[in-house]
PDB file of C-alpha atoms in Angstrom:
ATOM      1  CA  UNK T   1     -10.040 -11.819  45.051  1.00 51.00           C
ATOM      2  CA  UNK T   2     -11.364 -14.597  42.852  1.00 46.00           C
ATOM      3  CA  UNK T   3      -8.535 -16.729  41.533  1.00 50.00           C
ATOM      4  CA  UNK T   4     -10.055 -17.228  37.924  1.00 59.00           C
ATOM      5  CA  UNK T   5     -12.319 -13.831  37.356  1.00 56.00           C
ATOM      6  CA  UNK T   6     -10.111 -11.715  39.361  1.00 67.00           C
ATOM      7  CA  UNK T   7     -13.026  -9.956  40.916  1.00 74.00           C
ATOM      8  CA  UNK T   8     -13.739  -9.408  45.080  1.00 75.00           C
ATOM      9  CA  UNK T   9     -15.921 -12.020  46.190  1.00 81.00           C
ATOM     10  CA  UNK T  10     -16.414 -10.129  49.049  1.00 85.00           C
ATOM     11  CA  UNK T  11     -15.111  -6.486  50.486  1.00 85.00           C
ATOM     12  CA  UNK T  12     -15.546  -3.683  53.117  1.00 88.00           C
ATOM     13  CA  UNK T  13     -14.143  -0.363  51.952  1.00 89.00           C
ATOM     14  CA  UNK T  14     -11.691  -2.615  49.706  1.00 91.00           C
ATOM     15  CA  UNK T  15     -10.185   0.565  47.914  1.00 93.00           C
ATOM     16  CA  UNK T  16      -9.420   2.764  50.683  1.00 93.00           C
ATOM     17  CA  UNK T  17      -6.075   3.807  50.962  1.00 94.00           C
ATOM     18  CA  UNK T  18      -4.058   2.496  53.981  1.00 95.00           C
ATOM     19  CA  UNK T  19      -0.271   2.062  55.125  1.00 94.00           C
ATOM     20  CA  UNK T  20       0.540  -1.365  54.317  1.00 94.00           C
ATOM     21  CA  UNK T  21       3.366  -1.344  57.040  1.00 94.00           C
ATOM     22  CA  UNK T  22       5.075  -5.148  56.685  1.00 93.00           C
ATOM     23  CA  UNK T  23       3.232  -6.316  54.219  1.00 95.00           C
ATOM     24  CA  UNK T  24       4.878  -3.619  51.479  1.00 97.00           C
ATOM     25  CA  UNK T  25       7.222  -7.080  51.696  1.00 98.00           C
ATOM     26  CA  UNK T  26       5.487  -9.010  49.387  1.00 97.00           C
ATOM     27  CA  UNK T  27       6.179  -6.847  46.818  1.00 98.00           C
ATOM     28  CA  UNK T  28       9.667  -6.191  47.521  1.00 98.00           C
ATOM     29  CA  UNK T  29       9.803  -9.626  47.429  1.00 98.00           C
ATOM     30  CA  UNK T  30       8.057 -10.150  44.107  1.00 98.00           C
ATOM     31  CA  UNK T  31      10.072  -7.352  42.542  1.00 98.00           C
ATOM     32  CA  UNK T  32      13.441  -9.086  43.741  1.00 98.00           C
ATOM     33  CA  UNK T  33      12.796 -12.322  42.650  1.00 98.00           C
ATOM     34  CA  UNK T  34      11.296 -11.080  38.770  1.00 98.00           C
ATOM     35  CA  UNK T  35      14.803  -8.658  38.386  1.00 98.00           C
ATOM     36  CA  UNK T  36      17.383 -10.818  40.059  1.00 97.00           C
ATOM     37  CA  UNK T  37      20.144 -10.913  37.862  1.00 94.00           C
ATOM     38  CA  UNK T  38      22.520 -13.155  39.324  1.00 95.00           C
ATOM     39  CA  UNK T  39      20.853 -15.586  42.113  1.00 94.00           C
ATOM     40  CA  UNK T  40      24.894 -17.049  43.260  1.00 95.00           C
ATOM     41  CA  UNK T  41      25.938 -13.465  44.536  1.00 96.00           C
ATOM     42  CA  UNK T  42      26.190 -12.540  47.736  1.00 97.00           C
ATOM     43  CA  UNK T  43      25.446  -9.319  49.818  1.00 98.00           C
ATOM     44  CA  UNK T  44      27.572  -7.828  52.385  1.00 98.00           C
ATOM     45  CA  UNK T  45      25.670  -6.446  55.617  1.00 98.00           C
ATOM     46  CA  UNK T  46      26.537  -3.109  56.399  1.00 98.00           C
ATOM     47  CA  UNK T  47      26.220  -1.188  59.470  1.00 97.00           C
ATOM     48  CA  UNK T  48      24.692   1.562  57.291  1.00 97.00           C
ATOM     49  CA  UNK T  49      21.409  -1.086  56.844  1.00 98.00           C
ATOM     50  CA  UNK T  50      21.293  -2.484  60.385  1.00 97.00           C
ATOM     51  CA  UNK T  51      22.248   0.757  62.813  1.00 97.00           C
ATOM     52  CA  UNK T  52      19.093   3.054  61.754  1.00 96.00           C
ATOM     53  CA  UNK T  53      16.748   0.093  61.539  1.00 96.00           C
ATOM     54  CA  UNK T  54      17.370  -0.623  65.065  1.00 95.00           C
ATOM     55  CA  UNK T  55      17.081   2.876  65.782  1.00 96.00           C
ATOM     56  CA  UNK T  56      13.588   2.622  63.849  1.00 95.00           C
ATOM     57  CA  UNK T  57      12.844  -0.977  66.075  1.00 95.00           C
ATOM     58  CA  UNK T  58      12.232  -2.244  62.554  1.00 95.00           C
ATOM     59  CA  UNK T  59      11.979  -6.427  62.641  1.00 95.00           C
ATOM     60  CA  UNK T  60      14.780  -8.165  60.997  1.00 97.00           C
ATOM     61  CA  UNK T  61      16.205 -11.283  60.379  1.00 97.00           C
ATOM     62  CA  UNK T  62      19.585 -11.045  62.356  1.00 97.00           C
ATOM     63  CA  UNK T  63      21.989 -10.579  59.550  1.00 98.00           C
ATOM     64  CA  UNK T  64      25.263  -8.546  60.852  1.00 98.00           C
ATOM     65  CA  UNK T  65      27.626  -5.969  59.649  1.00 97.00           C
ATOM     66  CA  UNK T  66      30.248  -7.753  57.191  1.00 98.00           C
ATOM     67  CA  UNK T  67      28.140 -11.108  57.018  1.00 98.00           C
ATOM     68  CA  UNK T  68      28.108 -12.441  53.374  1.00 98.00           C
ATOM     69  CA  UNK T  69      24.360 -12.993  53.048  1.00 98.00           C
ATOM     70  CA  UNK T  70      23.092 -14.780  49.742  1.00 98.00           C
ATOM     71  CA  UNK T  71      19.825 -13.903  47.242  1.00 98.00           C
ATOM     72  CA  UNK T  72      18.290 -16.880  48.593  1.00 98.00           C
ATOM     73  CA  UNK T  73      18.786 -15.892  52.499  1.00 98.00           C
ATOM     74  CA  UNK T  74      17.812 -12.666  51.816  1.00 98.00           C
ATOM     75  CA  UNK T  75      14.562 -13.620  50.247  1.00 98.00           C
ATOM     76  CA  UNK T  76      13.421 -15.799  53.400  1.00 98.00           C
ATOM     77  CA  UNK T  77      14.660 -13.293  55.669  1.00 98.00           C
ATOM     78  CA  UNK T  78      12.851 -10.474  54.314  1.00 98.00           C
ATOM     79  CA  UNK T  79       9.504 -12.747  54.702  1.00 97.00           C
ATOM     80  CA  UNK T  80       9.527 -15.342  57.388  1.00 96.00           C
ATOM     81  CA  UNK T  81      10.684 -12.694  59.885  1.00 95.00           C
ATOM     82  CA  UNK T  82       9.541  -9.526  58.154  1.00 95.00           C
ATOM     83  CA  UNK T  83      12.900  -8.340  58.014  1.00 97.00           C
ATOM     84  CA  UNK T  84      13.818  -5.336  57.105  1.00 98.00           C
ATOM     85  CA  UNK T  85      17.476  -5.768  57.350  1.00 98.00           C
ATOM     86  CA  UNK T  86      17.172  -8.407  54.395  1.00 98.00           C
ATOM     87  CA  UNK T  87      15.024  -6.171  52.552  1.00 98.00           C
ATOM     88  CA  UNK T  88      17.370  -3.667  52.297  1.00 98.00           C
ATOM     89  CA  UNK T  89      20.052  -6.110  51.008  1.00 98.00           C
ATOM     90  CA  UNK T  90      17.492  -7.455  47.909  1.00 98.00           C
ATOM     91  CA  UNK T  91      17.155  -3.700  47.338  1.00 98.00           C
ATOM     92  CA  UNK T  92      20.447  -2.866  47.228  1.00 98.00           C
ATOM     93  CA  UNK T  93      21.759  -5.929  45.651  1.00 98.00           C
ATOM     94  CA  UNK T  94      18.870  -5.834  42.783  1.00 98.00           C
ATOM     95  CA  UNK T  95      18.586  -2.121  42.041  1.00 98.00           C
ATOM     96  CA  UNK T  96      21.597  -0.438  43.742  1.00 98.00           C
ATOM     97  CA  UNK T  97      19.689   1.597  46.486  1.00 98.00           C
ATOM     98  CA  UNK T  98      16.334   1.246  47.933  1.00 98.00           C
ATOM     99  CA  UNK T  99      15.739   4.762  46.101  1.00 98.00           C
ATOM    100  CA  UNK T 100      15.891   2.684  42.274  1.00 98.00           C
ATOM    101  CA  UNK T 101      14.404  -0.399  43.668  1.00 98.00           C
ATOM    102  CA  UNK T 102      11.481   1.111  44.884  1.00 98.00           C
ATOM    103  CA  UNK T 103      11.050   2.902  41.082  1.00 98.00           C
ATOM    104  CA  UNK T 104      10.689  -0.896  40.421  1.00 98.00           C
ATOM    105  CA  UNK T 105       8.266  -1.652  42.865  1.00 98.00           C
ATOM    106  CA  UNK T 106       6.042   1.268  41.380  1.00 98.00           C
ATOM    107  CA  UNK T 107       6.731   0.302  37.772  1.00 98.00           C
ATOM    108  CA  UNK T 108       5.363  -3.018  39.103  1.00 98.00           C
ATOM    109  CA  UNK T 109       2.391  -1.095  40.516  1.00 98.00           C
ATOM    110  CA  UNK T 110       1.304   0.482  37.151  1.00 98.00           C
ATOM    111  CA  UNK T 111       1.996  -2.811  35.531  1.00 98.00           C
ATOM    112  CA  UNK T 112      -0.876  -4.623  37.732  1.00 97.00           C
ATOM    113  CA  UNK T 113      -3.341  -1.712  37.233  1.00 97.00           C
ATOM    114  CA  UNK T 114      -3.394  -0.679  40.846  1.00 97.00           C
ATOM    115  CA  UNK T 115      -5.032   2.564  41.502  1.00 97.00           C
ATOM    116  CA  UNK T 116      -4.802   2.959  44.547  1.00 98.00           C
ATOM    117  CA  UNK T 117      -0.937   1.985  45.795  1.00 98.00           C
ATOM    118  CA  UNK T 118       2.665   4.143  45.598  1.00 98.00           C
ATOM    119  CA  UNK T 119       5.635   2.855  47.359  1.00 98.00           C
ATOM    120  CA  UNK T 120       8.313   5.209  49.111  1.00 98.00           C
ATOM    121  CA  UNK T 121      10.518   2.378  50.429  1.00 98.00           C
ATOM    122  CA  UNK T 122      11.078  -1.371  50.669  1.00 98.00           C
ATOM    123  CA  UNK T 123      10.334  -2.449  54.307  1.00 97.00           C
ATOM    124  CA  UNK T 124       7.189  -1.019  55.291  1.00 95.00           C
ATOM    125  CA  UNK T 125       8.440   2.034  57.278  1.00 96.00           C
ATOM    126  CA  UNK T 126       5.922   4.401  57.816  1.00 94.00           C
ATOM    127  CA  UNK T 127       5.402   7.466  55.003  1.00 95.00           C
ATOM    128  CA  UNK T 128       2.616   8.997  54.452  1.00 95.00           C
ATOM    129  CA  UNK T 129       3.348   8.752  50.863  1.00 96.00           C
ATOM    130  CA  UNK T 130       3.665   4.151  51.389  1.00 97.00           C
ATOM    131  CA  UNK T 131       0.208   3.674  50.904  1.00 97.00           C
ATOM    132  CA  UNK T 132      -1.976   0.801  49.307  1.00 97.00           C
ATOM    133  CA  UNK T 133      -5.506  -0.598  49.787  1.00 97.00           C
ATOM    134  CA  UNK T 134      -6.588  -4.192  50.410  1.00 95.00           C
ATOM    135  CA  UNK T 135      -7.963  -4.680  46.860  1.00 95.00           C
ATOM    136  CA  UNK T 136      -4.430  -3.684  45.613  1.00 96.00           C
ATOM    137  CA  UNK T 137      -2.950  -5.848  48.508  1.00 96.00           C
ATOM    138  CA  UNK T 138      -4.906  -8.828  46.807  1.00 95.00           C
ATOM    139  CA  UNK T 139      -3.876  -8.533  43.747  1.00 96.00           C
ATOM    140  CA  UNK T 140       0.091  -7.968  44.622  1.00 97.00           C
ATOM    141  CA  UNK T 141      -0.393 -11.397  46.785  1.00 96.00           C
ATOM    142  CA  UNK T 142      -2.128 -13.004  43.843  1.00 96.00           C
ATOM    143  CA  UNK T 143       0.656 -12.066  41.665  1.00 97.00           C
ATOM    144  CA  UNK T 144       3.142 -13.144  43.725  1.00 97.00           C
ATOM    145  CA  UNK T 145       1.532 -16.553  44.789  1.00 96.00           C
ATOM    146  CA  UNK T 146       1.682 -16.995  40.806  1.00 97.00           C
ATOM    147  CA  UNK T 147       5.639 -16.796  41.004  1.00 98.00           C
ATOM    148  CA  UNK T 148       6.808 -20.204  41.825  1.00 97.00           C
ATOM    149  CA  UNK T 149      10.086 -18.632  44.081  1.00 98.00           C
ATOM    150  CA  UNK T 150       7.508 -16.070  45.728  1.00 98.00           C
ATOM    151  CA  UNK T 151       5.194 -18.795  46.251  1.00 97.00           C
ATOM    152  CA  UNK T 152       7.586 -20.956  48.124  1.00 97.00           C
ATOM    153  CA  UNK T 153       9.319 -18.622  50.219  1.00 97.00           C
ATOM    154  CA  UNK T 154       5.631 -17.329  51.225  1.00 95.00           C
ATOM    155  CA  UNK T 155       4.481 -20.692  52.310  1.00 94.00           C
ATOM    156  CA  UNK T 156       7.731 -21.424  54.306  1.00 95.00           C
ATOM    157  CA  UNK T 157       6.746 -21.282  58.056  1.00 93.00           C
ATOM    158  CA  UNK T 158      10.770 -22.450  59.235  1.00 94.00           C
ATOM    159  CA  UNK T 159      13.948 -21.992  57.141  1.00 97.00           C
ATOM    160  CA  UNK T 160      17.561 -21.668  58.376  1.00 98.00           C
ATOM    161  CA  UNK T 161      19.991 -19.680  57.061  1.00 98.00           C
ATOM    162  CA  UNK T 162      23.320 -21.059  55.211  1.00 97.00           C
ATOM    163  CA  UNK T 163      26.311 -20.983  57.699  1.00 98.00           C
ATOM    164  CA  UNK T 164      28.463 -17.818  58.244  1.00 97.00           C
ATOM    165  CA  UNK T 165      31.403 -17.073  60.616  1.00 97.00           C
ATOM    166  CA  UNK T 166      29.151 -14.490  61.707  1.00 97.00           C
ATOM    167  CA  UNK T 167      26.012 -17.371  62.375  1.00 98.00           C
ATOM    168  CA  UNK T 168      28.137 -20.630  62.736  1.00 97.00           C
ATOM    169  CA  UNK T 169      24.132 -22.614  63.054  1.00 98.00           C
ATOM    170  CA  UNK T 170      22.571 -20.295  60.589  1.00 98.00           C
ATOM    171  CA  UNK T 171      19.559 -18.303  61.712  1.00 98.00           C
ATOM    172  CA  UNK T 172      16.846 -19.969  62.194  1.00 97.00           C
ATOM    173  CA  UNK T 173      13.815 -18.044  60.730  1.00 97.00           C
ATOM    174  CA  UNK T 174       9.952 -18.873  61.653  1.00 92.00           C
ATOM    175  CA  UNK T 175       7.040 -17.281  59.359  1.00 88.00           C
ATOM    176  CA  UNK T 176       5.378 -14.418  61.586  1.00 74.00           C
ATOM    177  CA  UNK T 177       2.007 -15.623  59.492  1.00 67.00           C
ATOM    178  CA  UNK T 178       1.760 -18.581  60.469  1.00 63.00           C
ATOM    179  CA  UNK T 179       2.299 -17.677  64.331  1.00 58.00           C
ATOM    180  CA  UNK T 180      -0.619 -15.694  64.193  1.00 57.00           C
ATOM    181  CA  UNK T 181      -2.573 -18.783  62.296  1.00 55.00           C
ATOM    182  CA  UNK T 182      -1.036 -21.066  65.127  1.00 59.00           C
ATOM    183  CA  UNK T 183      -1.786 -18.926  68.083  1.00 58.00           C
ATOM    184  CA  UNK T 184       1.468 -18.474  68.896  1.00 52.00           C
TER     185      UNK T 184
END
């Protein structure tokens, strides 16, 4: 998409609906960062996030059950690693439950003018009803890459975590992007 006219400069079947798998993390990350309320809180891990994620061989950052995770930690996590684990905890610390934050990440949807996108949860899952199209996946980037925060955090290849009894070294977190730009 053309930064300044906002138009496809080029496209092959650019409004056919997909599953945007991982990359329904950009906008859980752009949604996060525009209703954060309080960006000193933390979030407590829970088994309930981490045990059916594993089950679901979902990537996440690391965090662990009773680990005090904060906003900022869960924004890189939910990115650099494509965690799911951390994308849960933005849900849940931002909306409640992945069920309300995802009403966010639709309201977000309509907002942009995308025709051709619907969220049913937060990390990328598979539903048949977590669709989007890469014209739609454009323009969520675009807005997102206009969000200082968002911008950052997507342009991070390496980030540590903050301390934790859990993590006494943090967790060190590398951008999954940029291994595939690297070769790695």
């Amino acid at each position: 998409v053309h930064k300044e006219a906002k138009k496809a400069v080029a496209a092959r079947n650019p409004h056919t609906r997909e599953y945007p798998a991982s990359t329904t993390k950009i906008m859980t990350l752009l949604v996060a960062v525009e209703n954060m309320k309080d960006w000193n809180a933390k979030f407590t891990m829970t088994l309930d996030i981490t045990d059916p994620l594993f089950v679901a061989e979902a990537s996440v950052a690391g965090f662990l059950n009773g680990e005090q995770v904060s906003m900022t930690d869960l924004l890189y996590g939910t990115i650099l690693p494509s965690g799911a684990d951390a994308a849960m905890g933005l849900a849940i610390s931002v909306a409640g439950s992945e069920a309300e934050f995802v009403k966010l990440m639709n309201k977000k949807v309509k907002e942009l003018g995308l025709k051709n996108t619907n969220f049913t949860n937060v990390t990328g899952l598979h539903n048949e009803q977590n669709y989007s199209s890469a014209y739609d996946m454009a323009i969520i980037l675009d807005a997102a890459l206009c969000n200082e925060t968002c911008k950052k955090v997507l342009s991070t290849y390496q980030y540590t975590t903050a301390v934790t009894p859990q993590h006494p070294e943090g967790i060190p977190l590398s951008g999954t992007l940029f291994s595939y730009m690297y070769g790695t």
